[in-house]
PDB file of C-alpha atoms in Angstrom:
ATOM      1  CA  MET A   1     -86.991-194.938 181.291  1.00 49.00           C
ATOM      2  CA  ASN A   2     -89.433-193.640 183.886  1.00 58.00           C
ATOM      3  CA  SER A   3     -92.052-195.620 185.790  1.00 66.00           C
ATOM      4  CA  THR A   4     -95.049-193.948 184.029  1.00 76.00           C
ATOM      5  CA  TYR A   5     -93.583-194.821 180.567  1.00 74.00           C
ATOM      6  CA  THR A   6     -92.900-198.389 181.738  1.00 69.00           C
ATOM      7  CA  GLN A   7     -96.481-198.818 182.997  1.00 75.00           C
ATOM      8  CA  GLN A   8     -97.894-197.465 179.747  1.00 81.00           C
ATOM      9  CA  TRP A   9     -95.664-199.768 177.738  1.00 76.00           C
ATOM     10  CA  LYS A  10     -96.589-202.736 179.920  1.00 75.00           C
ATOM     11  CA  SER A  11    -100.257-201.984 179.407  1.00 81.00           C
ATOM     12  CA  ILE A  12     -99.842-201.744 175.613  1.00 84.00           C
ATOM     13  CA  GLN A  13     -97.727-204.904 175.545  1.00 77.00           C
ATOM     14  CA  ASN A  14    -100.289-206.831 177.659  1.00 79.00           C
ATOM     15  CA  GLY A  15    -103.196-205.596 175.505  1.00 85.00           C
ATOM     16  CA  LEU A  16    -101.418-206.701 172.294  1.00 86.00           C
ATOM     17  CA  GLN A  17    -100.426-210.035 173.779  1.00 83.00           C
ATOM     18  CA  HIS A  18    -103.984-210.765 174.960  1.00 85.00           C
ATOM     19  CA  ALA A  19    -105.526-209.660 171.688  1.00 91.00           C
ATOM     20  CA  SER A  20    -103.102-211.926 169.747  1.00 89.00           C
ATOM     21  CA  GLU A  21    -103.810-214.837 172.067  1.00 88.00           C
ATOM     22  CA  THR A  22    -107.590-214.362 171.550  1.00 92.00           C
ATOM     23  CA  VAL A  23    -107.200-214.151 167.757  1.00 94.00           C
ATOM     24  CA  SER A  24    -105.034-217.273 167.830  1.00 91.00           C
ATOM     25  CA  LEU A  25    -107.587-219.251 169.900  1.00 94.00           C
ATOM     26  CA  VAL A  26    -110.488-218.270 167.640  1.00 95.00           C
ATOM     27  CA  ILE A  27    -108.668-218.805 164.349  1.00 95.00           C
ATOM     28  CA  ASN A  28    -107.139-222.156 165.367  1.00 95.00           C
ATOM     29  CA  SER A  29    -110.434-223.415 166.809  1.00 95.00           C
ATOM     30  CA  LEU A  30    -112.177-222.448 163.578  1.00 96.00           C
ATOM     31  CA  LEU A  31    -109.433-224.094 161.604  1.00 93.00           C
ATOM     32  CA  ILE A  32    -109.807-227.357 163.520  1.00 94.00           C
ATOM     33  CA  CYS A  33    -113.592-227.362 162.930  1.00 94.00           C
ATOM     34  CA  LEU A  34    -113.045-226.694 159.164  1.00 93.00           C
ATOM     35  CA  ILE A  35    -110.495-229.497 158.968  1.00 91.00           C
ATOM     36  CA  ILE A  36    -112.755-231.945 160.728  1.00 90.00           C
ATOM     37  CA  PHE A  37    -116.049-231.089 159.057  1.00 91.00           C
ATOM     38  CA  LYS A  38    -115.174-229.500 155.672  1.00 89.00           C
ATOM     39  CA  SER A  39    -111.854-230.903 154.505  1.00 85.00           C
ATOM     40  CA  PRO A  40    -111.823-233.010 151.334  1.00 86.00           C
ATOM     41  CA  SER A  41    -111.460-236.714 151.862  1.00 81.00           C
ATOM     42  CA  LYS A  42    -108.377-236.901 149.697  1.00 82.00           C
ATOM     43  CA  LEU A  43    -106.430-235.084 152.435  1.00 78.00           C
ATOM     44  CA  GLY A  44    -106.547-238.308 154.302  1.00 78.00           C
ATOM     45  CA  PRO A  45    -104.479-238.542 157.453  1.00 77.00           C
ATOM     46  CA  TYR A  46    -102.628-235.318 156.563  1.00 80.00           C
ATOM     47  CA  LYS A  47    -105.548-233.481 158.253  1.00 85.00           C
ATOM     48  CA  TYR A  48    -104.385-234.965 161.560  1.00 84.00           C
ATOM     49  CA  LEU A  49    -101.070-233.142 161.168  1.00 82.00           C
ATOM     50  CA  MET A  50    -102.925-229.905 160.541  1.00 86.00           C
ATOM     51  CA  ILE A  51    -105.132-230.450 163.618  1.00 89.00           C
ATOM     52  CA  TYR A  52    -101.981-231.362 165.664  1.00 85.00           C
ATOM     53  CA  ILE A  53    -100.310-228.047 164.696  1.00 85.00           C
ATOM     54  CA  SER A  54    -103.467-226.037 165.496  1.00 90.00           C
ATOM     55  CA  VAL A  55    -103.719-227.730 168.916  1.00 89.00           C
ATOM     56  CA  PHE A  56    -100.076-226.780 169.585  1.00 81.00           C
ATOM     57  CA  GLU A  57    -100.843-223.184 168.635  1.00 85.00           C
ATOM     58  CA  ILE A  58    -103.868-223.164 171.013  1.00 89.00           C
ATOM     59  CA  LEU A  59    -101.779-224.621 173.829  1.00 82.00           C
ATOM     60  CA  TYR A  60     -99.050-222.042 173.195  1.00 79.00           C
ATOM     61  CA  SER A  61    -101.629-219.209 173.338  1.00 83.00           C
ATOM     62  CA  ILE A  62    -103.070-220.570 176.603  1.00 84.00           C
ATOM     63  CA  VAL A  63     -99.570-220.817 178.189  1.00 78.00           C
ATOM     64  CA  ASP A  64     -98.706-217.291 176.943  1.00 78.00           C
ATOM     65  CA  PHE A  65    -101.938-216.041 178.449  1.00 81.00           C
ATOM     66  CA  LEU A  66    -101.258-217.774 181.808  1.00 79.00           C
ATOM     67  CA  VAL A  67     -97.576-216.781 182.042  1.00 75.00           C
ATOM     68  CA  THR A  68     -97.879-213.243 180.536  1.00 75.00           C
ATOM     69  CA  PRO A  69     -94.151-212.740 179.799  1.00 76.00           C
ATOM     70  CA  ILE A  70     -92.667-209.199 179.874  1.00 75.00           C
ATOM     71  CA  PHE A  71     -90.107-208.507 177.083  1.00 73.00           C
ATOM     72  CA  TYR A  72     -87.485-206.240 178.555  1.00 74.00           C
ATOM     73  CA  SER A  73     -84.317-204.633 177.220  1.00 75.00           C
ATOM     74  CA  PHE A  74     -81.657-202.893 179.281  1.00 74.00           C
ATOM     75  CA  GLY A  75     -78.341-201.941 177.813  1.00 75.00           C
ATOM     76  CA  PRO A  76     -76.811-204.974 176.137  1.00 74.00           C
ATOM     77  CA  ALA A  77     -79.250-207.307 177.899  1.00 73.00           C
ATOM     78  CA  LEU A  78     -82.549-208.579 176.419  1.00 71.00           C
ATOM     79  CA  ILE A  79     -84.529-210.683 178.784  1.00 73.00           C
ATOM     80  CA  VAL A  80     -88.055-212.155 179.069  1.00 74.00           C
ATOM     81  CA  ILE A  81     -89.435-211.752 182.608  1.00 77.00           C
ATOM     82  CA  ILE A  82     -92.206-213.677 184.302  1.00 76.00           C
ATOM     83  CA  ASN A  83     -93.627-211.939 187.315  1.00 77.00           C
ATOM     84  CA  LEU A  84     -94.023-214.874 189.714  1.00 78.00           C
ATOM     85  CA  LYS A  85     -96.465-212.886 191.859  1.00 79.00           C
ATOM     86  CA  GLU A  86     -98.897-212.704 188.895  1.00 74.00           C
ATOM     87  CA  SER A  87     -98.148-216.123 187.425  1.00 72.00           C
ATOM     88  CA  LEU A  88    -100.020-219.340 188.135  1.00 72.00           C
ATOM     89  CA  PHE A  89     -96.756-221.246 187.923  1.00 70.00           C
ATOM     90  CA  ASN A  90     -93.706-221.520 190.094  1.00 71.00           C
ATOM     91  CA  ARG A  91     -90.182-220.637 188.959  1.00 71.00           C
ATOM     92  CA  PHE A  92     -89.496-224.149 187.506  1.00 68.00           C
ATOM     93  CA  PHE A  93     -92.605-224.362 185.440  1.00 67.00           C
ATOM     94  CA  SER A  94     -92.167-220.763 184.296  1.00 68.00           C
ATOM     95  CA  TYR A  95     -88.856-221.790 182.803  1.00 66.00           C
ATOM     96  CA  VAL A  96     -90.415-224.833 181.109  1.00 64.00           C
ATOM     97  CA  PHE A  97     -93.009-222.619 179.431  1.00 61.00           C
ATOM     98  CA  LEU A  98     -90.465-219.505 178.586  1.00 58.00           C
ATOM     99  CA  CYS A  99     -92.227-228.175 161.766  1.00 33.00           C
ATOM    100  CA  ASP A 100     -95.160-234.630 147.736  1.00 39.00           C
ATOM    101  CA  HIS A 101     -97.697-237.178 147.665  1.00 35.00           C
ATOM    102  CA  GLN A 102     -95.377-240.121 148.480  1.00 39.00           C
ATOM    103  CA  LEU A 103     -94.484-238.384 151.712  1.00 45.00           C
ATOM    104  CA  LEU A 104     -98.124-237.873 152.515  1.00 43.00           C
ATOM    105  CA  ALA A 105     -98.704-241.591 152.141  1.00 43.00           C
ATOM    106  CA  THR A 106     -96.679-242.135 155.305  1.00 48.00           C
ATOM    107  CA  PHE A 107     -99.520-240.464 157.229  1.00 50.00           C
ATOM    108  CA  SER A 108    -101.607-243.665 157.008  1.00 49.00           C
ATOM    109  CA  THR A 109     -99.038-245.873 158.722  1.00 56.00           C
ATOM    110  CA  TRP A 110     -97.088-245.932 161.966  1.00 64.00           C
ATOM    111  CA  LYS A 111     -94.684-243.471 160.262  1.00 61.00           C
ATOM    112  CA  ILE A 112     -97.067-240.667 161.199  1.00 62.00           C
ATOM    113  CA  THR A 113     -95.173-240.585 164.491  1.00 68.00           C
ATOM    114  CA  LEU A 114     -92.083-239.532 162.465  1.00 67.00           C
ATOM    115  CA  TRP A 115     -94.089-236.527 161.311  1.00 66.00           C
ATOM    116  CA  LEU A 116     -95.400-235.697 164.783  1.00 69.00           C
ATOM    117  CA  SER A 117     -92.130-236.048 166.644  1.00 76.00           C
ATOM    118  CA  PRO A 118     -89.954-233.253 165.161  1.00 76.00           C
ATOM    119  CA  PRO A 119     -91.978-230.408 166.814  1.00 74.00           C
ATOM    120  CA  VAL A 120     -91.648-232.144 170.195  1.00 77.00           C
ATOM    121  CA  LEU A 121     -87.920-232.923 169.604  1.00 82.00           C
ATOM    122  CA  TYR A 122     -87.252-229.385 168.392  1.00 78.00           C
ATOM    123  CA  GLY A 123     -89.133-227.941 171.308  1.00 78.00           C
ATOM    124  CA  VAL A 124     -87.016-229.962 173.761  1.00 81.00           C
ATOM    125  CA  ILE A 125     -83.791-228.882 172.033  1.00 82.00           C
ATOM    126  CA  TRP A 126     -85.031-225.296 171.879  1.00 77.00           C
ATOM    127  CA  GLY A 127     -85.980-225.282 175.508  1.00 78.00           C
ATOM    128  CA  LEU A 128     -82.730-226.831 176.740  1.00 80.00           C
ATOM    129  CA  GLY A 129     -80.679-224.604 174.458  1.00 77.00           C
ATOM    130  CA  SER A 130     -82.495-221.510 175.671  1.00 76.00           C
ATOM    131  CA  TYR A 131     -82.227-222.503 179.308  1.00 77.00           C
ATOM    132  CA  TYR A 132     -78.556-223.409 179.331  1.00 79.00           C
ATOM    133  CA  ALA A 133     -77.424-220.666 176.948  1.00 80.00           C
ATOM    134  CA  CYS A 134     -79.820-217.820 178.080  1.00 80.00           C
ATOM    135  CA  GLY A 135     -80.873-218.905 181.515  1.00 80.00           C
ATOM    136  CA  PRO A 136     -80.465-216.674 184.540  1.00 84.00           C
ATOM    137  CA  THR A 137     -76.899-215.902 185.676  1.00 84.00           C
ATOM    138  CA  ASP A 138     -75.611-214.016 188.693  1.00 87.00           C
ATOM    139  CA  TYR A 139     -73.975-211.535 186.332  1.00 85.00           C
ATOM    140  CA  THR A 140     -77.183-210.701 184.431  1.00 86.00           C
ATOM    141  CA  SER A 141     -79.264-210.629 187.598  1.00 88.00           C
ATOM    142  CA  GLU A 142     -76.860-208.188 189.156  1.00 88.00           C
ATOM    143  CA  PHE A 143     -76.754-206.128 185.929  1.00 86.00           C
ATOM    144  CA  VAL A 144     -80.509-205.639 185.655  1.00 87.00           C
ATOM    145  CA  LYS A 145     -81.723-205.884 189.238  1.00 88.00           C
ATOM    146  CA  MET A 146     -81.821-202.101 190.031  1.00 88.00           C
ATOM    147  CA  ASP A 147     -83.476-201.294 186.724  1.00 86.00           C
ATOM    148  CA  VAL A 148     -86.089-204.000 187.103  1.00 86.00           C
ATOM    149  CA  LEU A 149     -86.822-202.739 190.620  1.00 86.00           C
ATOM    150  CA  ALA A 150     -87.036-199.104 189.431  1.00 86.00           C
ATOM    151  CA  ASN A 151     -89.287-199.885 186.428  1.00 85.00           C
ATOM    152  CA  TYR A 152     -91.351-202.772 187.610  1.00 84.00           C
ATOM    153  CA  GLY A 153     -91.138-202.671 191.376  1.00 86.00           C
ATOM    154  CA  LEU A 154     -89.941-206.252 191.416  1.00 86.00           C
ATOM    155  CA  GLN A 155     -87.006-207.831 193.259  1.00 89.00           C
ATOM    156  CA  MET A 156     -85.083-210.518 191.351  1.00 87.00           C
ATOM    157  CA  LYS A 157     -86.481-213.206 193.698  1.00 87.00           C
ATOM    158  CA  GLU A 158     -90.019-212.273 192.497  1.00 87.00           C
ATOM    159  CA  ILE A 159     -89.310-212.964 188.819  1.00 85.00           C
ATOM    160  CA  ALA A 160     -88.193-215.781 186.579  1.00 82.00           C
ATOM    161  CA  TYR A 161     -86.370-214.740 183.431  1.00 82.00           C
ATOM    162  CA  PHE A 162     -84.183-215.871 180.625  1.00 78.00           C
ATOM    163  CA  GLY A 163     -82.461-213.700 178.168  1.00 79.00           C
ATOM    164  CA  LEU A 164     -79.455-212.510 176.286  1.00 80.00           C
ATOM    165  CA  HIS A 165     -76.521-210.633 177.663  1.00 82.00           C
ATOM    166  CA  PHE A 166     -73.887-210.993 174.941  1.00 81.00           C
ATOM    167  CA  TYR A 167     -71.331-208.569 176.340  1.00 83.00           C
ATOM    168  CA  ARG A 168     -69.933-208.716 179.839  1.00 85.00           C
ATOM    169  CA  LYS A 169     -67.010-207.239 181.721  1.00 85.00           C
ATOM    170  CA  ASN A 170     -64.384-209.292 183.565  1.00 85.00           C
ATOM    171  CA  GLU A 171     -62.609-208.376 186.815  1.00 86.00           C
ATOM    172  CA  LYS A 172     -60.260-206.097 184.923  1.00 90.00           C
ATOM    173  CA  GLY A 173     -63.153-204.123 183.359  1.00 87.00           C
ATOM    174  CA  GLU A 174     -62.518-205.620 179.889  1.00 90.00           C
ATOM    175  CA  THR A 175     -65.528-206.319 177.688  1.00 88.00           C
ATOM    176  CA  PHE A 176     -65.829-209.796 176.302  1.00 87.00           C
ATOM    177  CA  ILE A 177     -68.401-211.815 174.318  1.00 87.00           C
ATOM    178  CA  VAL A 178     -70.372-214.585 176.065  1.00 84.00           C
ATOM    179  CA  TYR A 179     -69.924-217.345 173.436  1.00 87.00           C
ATOM    180  CA  GLU A 180     -72.319-219.768 175.183  1.00 83.00           C
ATOM    181  CA  GLN A 181     -75.188-217.388 174.428  1.00 82.00           C
ATOM    182  CA  VAL A 182     -74.011-216.885 170.832  1.00 84.00           C
ATOM    183  CA  PHE A 183     -73.891-220.614 170.393  1.00 84.00           C
ATOM    184  CA  GLY A 184     -77.318-221.073 171.926  1.00 79.00           C
ATOM    185  CA  ILE A 185     -78.781-218.519 169.563  1.00 78.00           C
ATOM    186  CA  ILE A 186     -77.092-220.222 166.610  1.00 83.00           C
ATOM    187  CA  ILE A 187     -78.693-223.537 167.630  1.00 80.00           C
ATOM    188  CA  ASN A 188     -82.090-221.887 167.954  1.00 75.00           C
ATOM    189  CA  ARG A 189     -81.791-220.092 164.602  1.00 77.00           C
ATOM    190  CA  PHE A 190     -80.704-223.394 163.015  1.00 79.00           C
ATOM    191  CA  LEU A 191     -83.919-225.008 164.390  1.00 74.00           C
ATOM    192  CA  VAL A 192     -85.994-222.227 162.917  1.00 72.00           C
ATOM    193  CA  VAL A 193     -84.425-222.581 159.501  1.00 71.00           C
TER     194      VAL A 193
END
């Protein structure tokens, strides 16, 4: 992959990301206004859950805009890079940023916290699983550092990343599967389901 192609792809990717973020902000803001001012009264407290979800989507779009991740693939490695020179956040916060009628009745009691806590709990599990299973390793850093330098002009100390590198080689040159990453992906897929 040459540098011109990489720059073109980065421009396309950034344009699509920023367009998606803008659409998300507009649509979710409109949705919140509609929920507050135009929703039928029989929705009751369920509307707060819908507002809560829209607020999370808005916050996610804002974080995505501020962090501007780069999705990058090289050989058996798939990583998400955050250029720390262009990010408002340091390395640590960049990692932090890389859900029947009887049931609806629970929205009018303290049990609403039970409805609101799963996204937060799932987010914590997802984040920890992603960091520990797919966080930066010396092996992956060494594997991609020359290609990241050639294509993005960035040293490894100038980026934060997490990603997948399922296949590695041991000291004897034998290929093996990194089961920690497979397990981390299984946990994250389970959370999605």
